[in-house]
mmCIF file of C-alpha atoms (C1' of nucleotides) in Angstrom:
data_model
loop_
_atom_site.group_PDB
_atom_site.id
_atom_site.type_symbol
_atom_site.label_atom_id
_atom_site.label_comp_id
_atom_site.label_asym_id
_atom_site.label_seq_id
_atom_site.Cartn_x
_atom_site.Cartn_y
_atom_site.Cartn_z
ATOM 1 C CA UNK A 1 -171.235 -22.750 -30.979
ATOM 2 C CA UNK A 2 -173.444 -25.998 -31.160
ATOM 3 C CA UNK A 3 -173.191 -27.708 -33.618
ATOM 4 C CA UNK A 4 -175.267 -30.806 -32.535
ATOM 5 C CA UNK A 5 -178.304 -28.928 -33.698
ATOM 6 C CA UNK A 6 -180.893 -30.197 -36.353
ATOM 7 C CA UNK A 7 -179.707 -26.490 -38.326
ATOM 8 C CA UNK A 8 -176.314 -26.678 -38.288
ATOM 9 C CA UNK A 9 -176.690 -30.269 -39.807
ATOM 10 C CA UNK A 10 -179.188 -29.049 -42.428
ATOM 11 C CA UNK A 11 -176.787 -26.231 -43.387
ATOM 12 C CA UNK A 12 -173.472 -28.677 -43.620
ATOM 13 C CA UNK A 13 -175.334 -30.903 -45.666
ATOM 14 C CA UNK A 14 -176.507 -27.983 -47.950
ATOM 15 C CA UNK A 15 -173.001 -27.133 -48.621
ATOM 16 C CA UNK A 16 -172.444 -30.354 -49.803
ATOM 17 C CA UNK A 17 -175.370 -29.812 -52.504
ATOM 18 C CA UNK A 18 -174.028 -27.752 -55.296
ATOM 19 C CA UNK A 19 -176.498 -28.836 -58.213
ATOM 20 C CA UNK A 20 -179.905 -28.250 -59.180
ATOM 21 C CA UNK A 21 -181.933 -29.426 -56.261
ATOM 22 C CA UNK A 22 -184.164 -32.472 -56.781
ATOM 23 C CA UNK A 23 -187.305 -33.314 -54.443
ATOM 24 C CA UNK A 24 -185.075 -36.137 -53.134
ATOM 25 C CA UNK A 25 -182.441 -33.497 -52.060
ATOM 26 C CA UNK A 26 -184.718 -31.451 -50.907
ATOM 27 C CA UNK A 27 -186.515 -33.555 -48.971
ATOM 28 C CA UNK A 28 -183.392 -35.213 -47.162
ATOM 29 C CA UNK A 29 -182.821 -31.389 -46.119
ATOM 30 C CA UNK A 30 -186.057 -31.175 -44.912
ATOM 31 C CA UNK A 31 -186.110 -34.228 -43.178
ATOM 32 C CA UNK A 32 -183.152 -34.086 -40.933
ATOM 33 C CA UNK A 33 -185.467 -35.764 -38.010
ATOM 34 C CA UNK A 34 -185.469 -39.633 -37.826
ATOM 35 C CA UNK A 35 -188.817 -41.047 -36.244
ATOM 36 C CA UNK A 36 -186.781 -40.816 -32.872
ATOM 37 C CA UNK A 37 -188.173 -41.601 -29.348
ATOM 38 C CA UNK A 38 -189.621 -38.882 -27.036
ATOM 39 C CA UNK A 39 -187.026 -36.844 -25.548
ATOM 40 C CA UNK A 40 -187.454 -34.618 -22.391
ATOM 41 C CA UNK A 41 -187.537 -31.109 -22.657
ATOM 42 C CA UNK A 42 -183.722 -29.974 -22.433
ATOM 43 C CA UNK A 43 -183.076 -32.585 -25.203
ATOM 44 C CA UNK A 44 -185.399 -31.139 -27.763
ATOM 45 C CA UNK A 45 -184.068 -27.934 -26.481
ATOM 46 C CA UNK A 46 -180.603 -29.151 -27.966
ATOM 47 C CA UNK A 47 -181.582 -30.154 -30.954
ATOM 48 C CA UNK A 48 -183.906 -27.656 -31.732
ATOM 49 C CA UNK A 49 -181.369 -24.963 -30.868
ATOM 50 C CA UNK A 50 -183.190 -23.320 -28.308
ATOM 51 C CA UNK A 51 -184.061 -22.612 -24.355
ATOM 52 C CA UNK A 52 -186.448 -24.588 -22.423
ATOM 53 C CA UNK A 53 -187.883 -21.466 -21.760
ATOM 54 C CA UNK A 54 -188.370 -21.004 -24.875
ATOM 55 C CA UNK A 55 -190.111 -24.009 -25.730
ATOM 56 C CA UNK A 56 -192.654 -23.765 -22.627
ATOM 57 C CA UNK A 57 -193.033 -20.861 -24.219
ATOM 58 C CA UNK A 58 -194.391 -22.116 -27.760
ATOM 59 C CA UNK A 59 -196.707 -24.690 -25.739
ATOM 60 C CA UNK A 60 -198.462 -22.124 -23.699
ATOM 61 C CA UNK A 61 -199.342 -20.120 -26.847
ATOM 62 C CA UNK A 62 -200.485 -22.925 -28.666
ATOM 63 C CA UNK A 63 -197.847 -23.884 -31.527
ATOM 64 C CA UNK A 64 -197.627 -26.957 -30.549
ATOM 65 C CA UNK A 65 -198.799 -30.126 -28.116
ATOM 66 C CA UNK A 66 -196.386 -31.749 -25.786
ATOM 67 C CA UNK A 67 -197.644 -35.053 -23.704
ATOM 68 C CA UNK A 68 -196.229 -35.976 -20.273
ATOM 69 C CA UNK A 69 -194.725 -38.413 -18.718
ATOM 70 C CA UNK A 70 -195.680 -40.240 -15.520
ATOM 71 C CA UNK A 71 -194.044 -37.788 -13.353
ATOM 72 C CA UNK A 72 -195.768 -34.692 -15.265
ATOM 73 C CA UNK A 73 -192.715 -33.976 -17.318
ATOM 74 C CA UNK A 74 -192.918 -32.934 -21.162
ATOM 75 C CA UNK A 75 -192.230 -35.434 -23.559
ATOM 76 C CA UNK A 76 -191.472 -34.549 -26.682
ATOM 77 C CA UNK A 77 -192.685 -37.182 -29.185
ATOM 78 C CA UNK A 78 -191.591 -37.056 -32.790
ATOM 79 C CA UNK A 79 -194.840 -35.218 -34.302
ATOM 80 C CA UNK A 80 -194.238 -32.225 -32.013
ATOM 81 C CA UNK A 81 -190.605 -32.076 -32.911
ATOM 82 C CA UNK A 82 -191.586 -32.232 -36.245
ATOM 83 C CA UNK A 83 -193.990 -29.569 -35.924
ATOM 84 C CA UNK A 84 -191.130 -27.344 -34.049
ATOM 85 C CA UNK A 85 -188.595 -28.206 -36.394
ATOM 86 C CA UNK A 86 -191.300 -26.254 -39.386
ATOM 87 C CA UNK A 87 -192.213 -23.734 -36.608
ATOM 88 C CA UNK A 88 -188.540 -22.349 -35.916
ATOM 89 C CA UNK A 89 -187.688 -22.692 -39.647
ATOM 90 C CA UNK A 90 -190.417 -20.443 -40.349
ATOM 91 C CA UNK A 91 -189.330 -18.559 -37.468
ATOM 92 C CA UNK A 92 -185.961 -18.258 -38.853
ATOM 93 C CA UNK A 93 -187.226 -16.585 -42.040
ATOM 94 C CA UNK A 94 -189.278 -14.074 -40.291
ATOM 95 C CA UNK A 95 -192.628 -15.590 -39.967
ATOM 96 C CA UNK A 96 -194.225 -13.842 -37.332
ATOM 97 C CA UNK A 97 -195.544 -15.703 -34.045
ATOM 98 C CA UNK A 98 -198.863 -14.346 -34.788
ATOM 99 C CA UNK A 99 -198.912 -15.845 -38.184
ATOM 100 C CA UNK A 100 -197.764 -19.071 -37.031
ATOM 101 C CA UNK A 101 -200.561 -19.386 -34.429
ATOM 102 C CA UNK A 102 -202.923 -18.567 -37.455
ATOM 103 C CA UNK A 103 -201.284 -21.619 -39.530
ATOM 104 C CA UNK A 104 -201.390 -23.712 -36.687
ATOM 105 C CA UNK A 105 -205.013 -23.475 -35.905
ATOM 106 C CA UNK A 106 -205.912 -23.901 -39.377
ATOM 107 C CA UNK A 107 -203.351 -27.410 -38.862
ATOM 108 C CA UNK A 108 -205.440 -28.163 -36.186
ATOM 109 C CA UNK A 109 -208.799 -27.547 -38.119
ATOM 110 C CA UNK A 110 -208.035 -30.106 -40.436
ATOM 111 C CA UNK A 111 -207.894 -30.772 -44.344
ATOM 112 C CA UNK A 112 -210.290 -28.418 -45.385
ATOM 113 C CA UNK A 113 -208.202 -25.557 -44.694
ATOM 114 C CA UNK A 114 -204.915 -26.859 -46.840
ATOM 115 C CA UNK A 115 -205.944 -24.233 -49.167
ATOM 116 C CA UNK A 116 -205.596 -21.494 -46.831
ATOM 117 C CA UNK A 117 -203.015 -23.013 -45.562
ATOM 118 C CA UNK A 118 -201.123 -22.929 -49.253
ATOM 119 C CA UNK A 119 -201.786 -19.785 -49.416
ATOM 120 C CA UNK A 120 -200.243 -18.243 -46.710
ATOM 121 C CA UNK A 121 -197.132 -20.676 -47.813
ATOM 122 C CA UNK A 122 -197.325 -18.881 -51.249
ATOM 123 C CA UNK A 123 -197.247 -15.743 -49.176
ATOM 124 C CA UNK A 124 -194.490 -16.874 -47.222
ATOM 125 C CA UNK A 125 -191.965 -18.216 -49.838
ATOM 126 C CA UNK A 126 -192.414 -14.768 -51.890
ATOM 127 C CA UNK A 127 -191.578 -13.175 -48.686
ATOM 128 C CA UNK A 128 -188.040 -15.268 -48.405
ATOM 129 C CA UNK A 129 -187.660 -14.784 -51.705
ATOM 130 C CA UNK A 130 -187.443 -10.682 -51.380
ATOM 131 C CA UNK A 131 -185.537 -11.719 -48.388
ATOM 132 C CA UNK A 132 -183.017 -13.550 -49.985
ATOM 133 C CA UNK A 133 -182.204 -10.360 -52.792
ATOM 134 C CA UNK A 134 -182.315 -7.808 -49.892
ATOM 135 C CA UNK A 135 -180.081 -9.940 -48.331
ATOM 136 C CA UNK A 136 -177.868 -10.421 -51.442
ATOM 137 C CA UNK A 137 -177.754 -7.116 -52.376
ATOM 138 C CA UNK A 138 -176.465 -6.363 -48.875
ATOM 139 C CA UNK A 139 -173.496 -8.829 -48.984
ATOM 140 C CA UNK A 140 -172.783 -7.133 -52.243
ATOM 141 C CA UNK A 141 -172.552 -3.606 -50.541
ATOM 142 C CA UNK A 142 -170.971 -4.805 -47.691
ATOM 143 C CA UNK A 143 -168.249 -6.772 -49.877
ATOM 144 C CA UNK A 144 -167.937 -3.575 -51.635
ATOM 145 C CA UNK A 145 -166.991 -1.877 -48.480
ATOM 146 C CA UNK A 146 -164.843 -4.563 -47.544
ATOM 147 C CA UNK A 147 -162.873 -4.308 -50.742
ATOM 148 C CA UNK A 148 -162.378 -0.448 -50.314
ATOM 149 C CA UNK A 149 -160.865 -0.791 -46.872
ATOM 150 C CA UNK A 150 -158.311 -3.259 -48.707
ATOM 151 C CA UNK A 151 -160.137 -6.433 -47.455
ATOM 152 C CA UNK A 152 -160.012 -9.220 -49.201
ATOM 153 C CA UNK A 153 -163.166 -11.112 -50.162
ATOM 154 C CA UNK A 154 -162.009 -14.702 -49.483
ATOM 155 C CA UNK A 155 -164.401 -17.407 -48.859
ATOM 156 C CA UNK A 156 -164.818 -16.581 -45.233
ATOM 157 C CA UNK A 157 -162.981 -15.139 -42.100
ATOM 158 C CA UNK A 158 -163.372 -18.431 -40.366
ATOM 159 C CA UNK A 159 -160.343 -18.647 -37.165
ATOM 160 C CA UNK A 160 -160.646 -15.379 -36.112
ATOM 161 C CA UNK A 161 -161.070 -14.620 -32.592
ATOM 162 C CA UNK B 1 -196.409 -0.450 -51.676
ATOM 163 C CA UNK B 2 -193.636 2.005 -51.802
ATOM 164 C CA UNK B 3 -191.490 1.656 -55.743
ATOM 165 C CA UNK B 4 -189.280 4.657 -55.973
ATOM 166 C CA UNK B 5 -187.462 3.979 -52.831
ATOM 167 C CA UNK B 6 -184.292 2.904 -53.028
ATOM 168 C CA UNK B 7 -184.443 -0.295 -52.424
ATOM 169 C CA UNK B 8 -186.740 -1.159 -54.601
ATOM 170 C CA UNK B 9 -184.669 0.095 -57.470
ATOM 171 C CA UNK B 10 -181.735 -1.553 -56.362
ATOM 172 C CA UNK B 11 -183.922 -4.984 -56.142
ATOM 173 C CA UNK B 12 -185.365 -4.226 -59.641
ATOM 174 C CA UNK B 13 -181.671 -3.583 -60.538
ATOM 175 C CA UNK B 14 -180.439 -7.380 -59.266
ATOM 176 C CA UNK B 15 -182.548 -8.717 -61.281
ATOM 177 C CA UNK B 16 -181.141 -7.676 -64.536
ATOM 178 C CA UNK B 17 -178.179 -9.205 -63.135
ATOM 179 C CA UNK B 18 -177.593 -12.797 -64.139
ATOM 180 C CA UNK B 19 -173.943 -13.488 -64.207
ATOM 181 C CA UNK B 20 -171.286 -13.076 -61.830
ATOM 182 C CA UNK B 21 -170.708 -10.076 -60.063
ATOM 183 C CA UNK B 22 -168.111 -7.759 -61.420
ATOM 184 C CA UNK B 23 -166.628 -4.560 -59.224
ATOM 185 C CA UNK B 24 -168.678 -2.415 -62.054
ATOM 186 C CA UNK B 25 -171.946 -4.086 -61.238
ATOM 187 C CA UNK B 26 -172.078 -3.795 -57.503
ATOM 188 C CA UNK B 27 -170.772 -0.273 -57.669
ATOM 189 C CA UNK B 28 -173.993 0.015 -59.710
ATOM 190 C CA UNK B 29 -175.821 -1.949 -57.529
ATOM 191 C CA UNK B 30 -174.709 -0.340 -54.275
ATOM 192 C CA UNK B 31 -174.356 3.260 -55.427
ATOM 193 C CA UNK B 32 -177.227 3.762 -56.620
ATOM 194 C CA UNK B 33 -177.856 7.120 -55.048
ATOM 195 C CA UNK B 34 -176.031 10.146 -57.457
ATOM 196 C CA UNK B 35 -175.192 13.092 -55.694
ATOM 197 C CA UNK B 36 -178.122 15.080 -55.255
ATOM 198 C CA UNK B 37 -179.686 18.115 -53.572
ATOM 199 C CA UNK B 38 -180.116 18.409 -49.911
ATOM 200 C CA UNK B 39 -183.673 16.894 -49.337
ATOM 201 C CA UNK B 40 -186.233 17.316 -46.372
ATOM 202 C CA UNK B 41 -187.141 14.828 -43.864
ATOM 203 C CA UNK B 42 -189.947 13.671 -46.059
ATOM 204 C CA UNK B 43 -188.120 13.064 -49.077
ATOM 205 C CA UNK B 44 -185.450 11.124 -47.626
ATOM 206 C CA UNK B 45 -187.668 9.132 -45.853
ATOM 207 C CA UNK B 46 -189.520 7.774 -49.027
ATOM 208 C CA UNK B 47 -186.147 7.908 -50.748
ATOM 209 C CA UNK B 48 -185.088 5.441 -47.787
ATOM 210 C CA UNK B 49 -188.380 4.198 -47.434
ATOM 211 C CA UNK B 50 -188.573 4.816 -43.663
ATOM 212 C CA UNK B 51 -190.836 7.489 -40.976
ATOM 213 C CA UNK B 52 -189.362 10.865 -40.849
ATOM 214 C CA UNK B 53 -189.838 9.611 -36.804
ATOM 215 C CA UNK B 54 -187.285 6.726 -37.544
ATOM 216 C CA UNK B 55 -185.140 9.047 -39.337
ATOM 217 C CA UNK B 56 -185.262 11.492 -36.409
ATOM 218 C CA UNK B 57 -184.328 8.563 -34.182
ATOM 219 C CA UNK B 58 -181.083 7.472 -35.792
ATOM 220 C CA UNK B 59 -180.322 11.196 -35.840
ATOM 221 C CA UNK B 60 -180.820 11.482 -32.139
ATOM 222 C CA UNK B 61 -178.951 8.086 -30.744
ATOM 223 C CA UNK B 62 -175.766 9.068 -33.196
ATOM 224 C CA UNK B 63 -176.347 7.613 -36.077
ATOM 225 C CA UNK B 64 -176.258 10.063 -39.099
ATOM 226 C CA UNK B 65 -175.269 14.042 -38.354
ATOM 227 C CA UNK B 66 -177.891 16.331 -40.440
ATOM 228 C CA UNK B 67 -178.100 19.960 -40.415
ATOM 229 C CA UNK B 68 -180.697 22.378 -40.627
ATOM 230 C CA UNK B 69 -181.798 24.895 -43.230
ATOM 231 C CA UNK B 70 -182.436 28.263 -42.258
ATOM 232 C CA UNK B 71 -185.590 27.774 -40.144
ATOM 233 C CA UNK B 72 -184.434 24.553 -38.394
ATOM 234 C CA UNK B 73 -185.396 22.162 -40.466
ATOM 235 C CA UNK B 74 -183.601 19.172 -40.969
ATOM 236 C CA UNK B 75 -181.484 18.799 -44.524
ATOM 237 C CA UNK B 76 -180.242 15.739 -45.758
ATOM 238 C CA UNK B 77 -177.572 16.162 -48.013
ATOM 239 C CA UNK B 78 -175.643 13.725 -49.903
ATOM 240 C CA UNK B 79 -173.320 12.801 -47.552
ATOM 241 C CA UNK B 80 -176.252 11.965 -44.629
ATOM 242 C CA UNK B 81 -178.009 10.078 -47.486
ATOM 243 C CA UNK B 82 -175.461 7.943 -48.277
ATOM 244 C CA UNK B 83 -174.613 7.112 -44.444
ATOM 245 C CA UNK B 84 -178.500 6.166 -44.122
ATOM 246 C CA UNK B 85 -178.453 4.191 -47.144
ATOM 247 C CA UNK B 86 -175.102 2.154 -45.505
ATOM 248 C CA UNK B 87 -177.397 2.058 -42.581
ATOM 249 C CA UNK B 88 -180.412 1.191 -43.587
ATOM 250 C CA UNK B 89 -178.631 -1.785 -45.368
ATOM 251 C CA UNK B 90 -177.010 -3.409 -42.346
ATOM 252 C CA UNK B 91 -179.856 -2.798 -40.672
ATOM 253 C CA UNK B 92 -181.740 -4.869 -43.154
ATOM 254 C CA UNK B 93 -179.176 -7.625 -42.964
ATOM 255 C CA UNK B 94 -179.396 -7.641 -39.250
ATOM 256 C CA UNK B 95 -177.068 -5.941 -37.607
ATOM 257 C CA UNK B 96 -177.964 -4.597 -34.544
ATOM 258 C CA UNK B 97 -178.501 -0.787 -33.717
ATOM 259 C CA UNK B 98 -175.741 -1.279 -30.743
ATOM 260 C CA UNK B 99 -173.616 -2.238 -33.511
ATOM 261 C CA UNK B 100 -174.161 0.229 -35.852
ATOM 262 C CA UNK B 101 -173.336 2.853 -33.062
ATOM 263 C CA UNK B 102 -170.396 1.311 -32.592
ATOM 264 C CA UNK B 103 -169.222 1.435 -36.139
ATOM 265 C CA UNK B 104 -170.354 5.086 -36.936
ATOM 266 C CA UNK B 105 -168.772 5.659 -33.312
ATOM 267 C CA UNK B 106 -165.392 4.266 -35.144
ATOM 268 C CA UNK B 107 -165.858 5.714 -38.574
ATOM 269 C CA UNK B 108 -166.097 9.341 -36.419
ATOM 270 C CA UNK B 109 -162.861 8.570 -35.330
ATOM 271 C CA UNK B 110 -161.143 8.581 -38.474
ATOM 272 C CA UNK B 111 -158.690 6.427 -40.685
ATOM 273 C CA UNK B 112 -156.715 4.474 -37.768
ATOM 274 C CA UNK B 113 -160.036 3.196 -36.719
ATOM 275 C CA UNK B 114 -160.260 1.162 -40.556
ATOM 276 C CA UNK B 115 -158.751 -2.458 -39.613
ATOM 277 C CA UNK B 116 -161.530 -2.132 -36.519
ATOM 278 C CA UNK B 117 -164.098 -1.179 -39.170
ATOM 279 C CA UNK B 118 -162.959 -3.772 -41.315
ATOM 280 C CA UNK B 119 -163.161 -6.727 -38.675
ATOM 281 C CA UNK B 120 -166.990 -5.502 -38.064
ATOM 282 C CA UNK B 121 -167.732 -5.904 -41.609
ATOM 283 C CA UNK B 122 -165.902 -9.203 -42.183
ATOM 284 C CA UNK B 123 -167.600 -10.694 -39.444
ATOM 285 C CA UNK B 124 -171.139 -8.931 -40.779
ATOM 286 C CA UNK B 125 -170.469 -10.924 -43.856
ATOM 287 C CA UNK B 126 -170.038 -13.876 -42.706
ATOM 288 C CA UNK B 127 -173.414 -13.311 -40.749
ATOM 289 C CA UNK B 128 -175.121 -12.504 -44.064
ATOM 290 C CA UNK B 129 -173.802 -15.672 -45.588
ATOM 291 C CA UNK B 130 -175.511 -17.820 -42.643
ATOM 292 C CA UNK B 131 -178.735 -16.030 -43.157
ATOM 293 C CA UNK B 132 -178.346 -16.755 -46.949
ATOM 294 C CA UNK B 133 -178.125 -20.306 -45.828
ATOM 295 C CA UNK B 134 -180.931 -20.852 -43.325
ATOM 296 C CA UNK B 135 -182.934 -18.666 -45.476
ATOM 297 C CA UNK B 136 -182.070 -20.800 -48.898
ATOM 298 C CA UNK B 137 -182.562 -23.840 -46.434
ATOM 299 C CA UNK B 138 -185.919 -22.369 -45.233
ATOM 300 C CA UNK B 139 -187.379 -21.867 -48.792
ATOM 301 C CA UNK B 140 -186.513 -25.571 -49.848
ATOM 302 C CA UNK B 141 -188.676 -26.416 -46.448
ATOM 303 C CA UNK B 142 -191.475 -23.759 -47.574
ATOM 304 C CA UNK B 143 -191.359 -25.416 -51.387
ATOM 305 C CA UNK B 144 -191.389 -28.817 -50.373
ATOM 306 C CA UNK B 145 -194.394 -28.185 -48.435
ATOM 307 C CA UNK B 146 -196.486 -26.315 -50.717
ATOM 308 C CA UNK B 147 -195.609 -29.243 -53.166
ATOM 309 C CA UNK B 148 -197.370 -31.794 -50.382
ATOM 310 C CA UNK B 149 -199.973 -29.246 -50.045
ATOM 311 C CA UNK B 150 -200.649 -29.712 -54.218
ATOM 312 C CA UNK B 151 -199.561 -26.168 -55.153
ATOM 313 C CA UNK B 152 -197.175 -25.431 -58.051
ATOM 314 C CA UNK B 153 -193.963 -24.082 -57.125
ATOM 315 C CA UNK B 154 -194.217 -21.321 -60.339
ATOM 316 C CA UNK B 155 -192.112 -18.231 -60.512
ATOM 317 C CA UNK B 156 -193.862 -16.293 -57.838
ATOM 318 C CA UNK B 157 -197.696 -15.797 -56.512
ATOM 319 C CA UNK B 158 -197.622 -12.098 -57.476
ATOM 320 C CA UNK B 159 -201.277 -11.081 -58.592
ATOM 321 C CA UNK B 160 -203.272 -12.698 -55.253
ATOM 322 C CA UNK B 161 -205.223 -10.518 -53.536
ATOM 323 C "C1'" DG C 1 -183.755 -38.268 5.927
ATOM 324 C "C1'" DC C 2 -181.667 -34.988 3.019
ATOM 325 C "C1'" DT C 3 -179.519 -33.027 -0.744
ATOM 326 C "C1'" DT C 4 -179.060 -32.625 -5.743
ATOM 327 C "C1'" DG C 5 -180.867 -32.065 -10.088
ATOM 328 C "C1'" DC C 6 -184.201 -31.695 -13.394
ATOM 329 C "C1'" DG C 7 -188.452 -30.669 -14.165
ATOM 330 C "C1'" DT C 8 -193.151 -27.961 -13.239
ATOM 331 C "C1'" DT C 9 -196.457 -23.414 -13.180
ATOM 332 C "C1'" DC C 10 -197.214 -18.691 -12.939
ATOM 333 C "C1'" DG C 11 -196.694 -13.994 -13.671
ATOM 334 C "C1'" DA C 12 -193.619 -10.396 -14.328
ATOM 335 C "C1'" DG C 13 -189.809 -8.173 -16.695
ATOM 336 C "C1'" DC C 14 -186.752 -6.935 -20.404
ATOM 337 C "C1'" DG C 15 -184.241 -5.430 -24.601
ATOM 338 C "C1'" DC C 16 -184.902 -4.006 -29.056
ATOM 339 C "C1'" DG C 17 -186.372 -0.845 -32.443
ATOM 340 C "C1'" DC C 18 -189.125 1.931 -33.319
ATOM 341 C "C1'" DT C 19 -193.623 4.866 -32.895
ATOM 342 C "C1'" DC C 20 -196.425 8.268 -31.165
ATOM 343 C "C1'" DG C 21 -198.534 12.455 -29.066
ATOM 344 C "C1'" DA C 22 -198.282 16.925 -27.237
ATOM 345 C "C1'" DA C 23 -196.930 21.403 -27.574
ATOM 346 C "C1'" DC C 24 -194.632 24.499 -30.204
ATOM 347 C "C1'" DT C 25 -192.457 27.192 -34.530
ATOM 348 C "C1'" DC C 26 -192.261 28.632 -39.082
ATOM 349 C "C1'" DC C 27 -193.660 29.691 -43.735
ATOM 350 C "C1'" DT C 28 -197.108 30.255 -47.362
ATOM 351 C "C1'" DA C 29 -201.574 31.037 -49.528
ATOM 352 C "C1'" DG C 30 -205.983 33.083 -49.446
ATOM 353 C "C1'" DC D 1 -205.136 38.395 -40.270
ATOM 354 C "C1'" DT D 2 -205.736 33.683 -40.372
ATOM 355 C "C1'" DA D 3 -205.646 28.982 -41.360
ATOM 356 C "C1'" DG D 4 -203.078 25.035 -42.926
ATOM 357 C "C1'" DG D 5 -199.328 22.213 -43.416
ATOM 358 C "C1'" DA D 6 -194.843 20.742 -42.586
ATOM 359 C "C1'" DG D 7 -191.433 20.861 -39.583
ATOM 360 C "C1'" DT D 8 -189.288 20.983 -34.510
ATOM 361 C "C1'" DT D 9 -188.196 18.841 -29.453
ATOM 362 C "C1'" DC D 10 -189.196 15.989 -25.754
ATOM 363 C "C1'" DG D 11 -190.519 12.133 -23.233
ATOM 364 C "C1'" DA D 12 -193.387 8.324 -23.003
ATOM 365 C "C1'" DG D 13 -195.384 4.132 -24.853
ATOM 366 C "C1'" DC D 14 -195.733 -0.084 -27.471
ATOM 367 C "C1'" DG D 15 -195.454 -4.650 -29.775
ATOM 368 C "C1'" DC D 16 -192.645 -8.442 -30.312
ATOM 369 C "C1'" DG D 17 -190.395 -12.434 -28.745
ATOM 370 C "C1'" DC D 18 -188.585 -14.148 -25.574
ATOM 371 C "C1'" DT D 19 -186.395 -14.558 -20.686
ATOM 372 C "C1'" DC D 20 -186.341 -14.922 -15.977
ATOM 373 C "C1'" DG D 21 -187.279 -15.770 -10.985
ATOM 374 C "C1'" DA D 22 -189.865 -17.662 -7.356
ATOM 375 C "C1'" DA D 23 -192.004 -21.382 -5.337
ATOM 376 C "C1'" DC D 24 -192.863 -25.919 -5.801
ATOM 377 C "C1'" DG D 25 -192.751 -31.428 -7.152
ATOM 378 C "C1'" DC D 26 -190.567 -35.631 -7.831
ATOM 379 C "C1'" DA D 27 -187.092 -39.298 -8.087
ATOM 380 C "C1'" DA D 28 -182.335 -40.958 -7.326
ATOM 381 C "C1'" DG D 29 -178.191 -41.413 -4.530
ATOM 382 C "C1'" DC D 30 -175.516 -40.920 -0.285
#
DNA sequence: GCTTGCGTTCGAGCGCGCTCGAACTCCTAG
DNA sequence: CTAGGAGTTCGAGCGCGCTCGAACGCAAGC
């Protein structure tokens, strides 16, 4: 498994947060990426935790910008992987691509659409937030199951094959 | 949207729920459906909140057995219910169709198939335990950004359009 | 000069999980 | 007798989000 990638860092250092979470502590989860210098496309592939293909991909349907270099290769400057670190979080909690061309071309529009843009945020964060009790309620169930097949329900089965 | 499904019930049911989770509670929680009369293809599919064509579907690729009142129809008695509500859950946690298949394939097979069953769900919950990560780790992001944006980060948005 | 390796563009293809439409059957109410 | 509504089977189709392959470009190293 990698675990060079920007999310597997963000999710070791949330297991290191047990408390209430501050806006300092959220923000340091948030903002894994250092200002770093451009990176060619398998690099941001790494950290990003995804194909190249994947991330031509994005480009051609307009997520995000990528420059070149002097022999026509992408160059991934630290705005766009900023912008593709939000997209694939978003991603990751079920944003569609459809809605994340929408948010982007209201980016892209400039500031008078931040209040559009908060509101499909709003939208979005209720939408993790059922998420997150679906998802809850399954581990219950599936605990449950676990425990009537005479599992255990230790912290994690972590070392098996 | 759809309130006397299942689901729904169950979610409204977490939320009364504020302190750890004892065996009683998740039995609550996770058997929420009482044995009950055979239904049609309609009722279960509001009960599970799904198309009578996606219940038809899981019927025909092996999912759930149902049989068939006296002129054909489909009846969904309390045993086929309680499958699809299993199903419907690890479906909603992600686990694949394939999978699923797999385990009913096992289950089918009878009580020497149970340490297989229980691997599959051991590793299922460590699965849901990732997503609760990213997805924790993806509303701090969501938050922190509709706090730049200048919107309050209340209890939820409900009452928008 | 030639190979190797990493990149490029383009369009096509694929796996998943439904979703639908057509043609038919059955029961009930008017 | 008829019309309506809910069900059936079957195969095909679809939207999403990648994923891939082919043909090519460019720079470095032997």
């Amino acid at each position: 498994m990698a675990t060079d990638d920007l999310m597997s860092k963000a999710l070791a250092a949330l297991d290191e947060v047990d408390g209430p979470m501050s806006v300092e502590v959220i923000h340091r989860l948030v903002d894994v990426s250092a200002a770093t210098d451009p990176m060619t496309i398998t690099e941001a592939a790494d950290l990003l935790d995804m194909s190249p293909h994947t991330l031509r991909y994005y480009e051609r349907i307009g997520l995000v910008e990528v420059g070149r270099d002097a022999s026509g290769h992408r160059s991934y400057d630290a705005e766009a992987v900023r912008r593709l670190v939000f997209l694939t979080r978003m991603r990751l909690s079920g944003m569609a691509i459809r809605d994340l061309q929408h948010y982007v071309r209201l980016a892209d529009e400039g500031d008078d659409t931040v209040p559009e843009r908060l509101d499909l945020l709003l939208e979005h964060r209720d939408t993790i937030r059922r998420q997150l009790k679906e998802l809850t309620l399954s581990l219950a169930a599936t605990e449950y199951k676990i425990a009537t097949y005479g599992g255990h329900t230790g912290p994690s089965s972590v070392g098996k094959a």
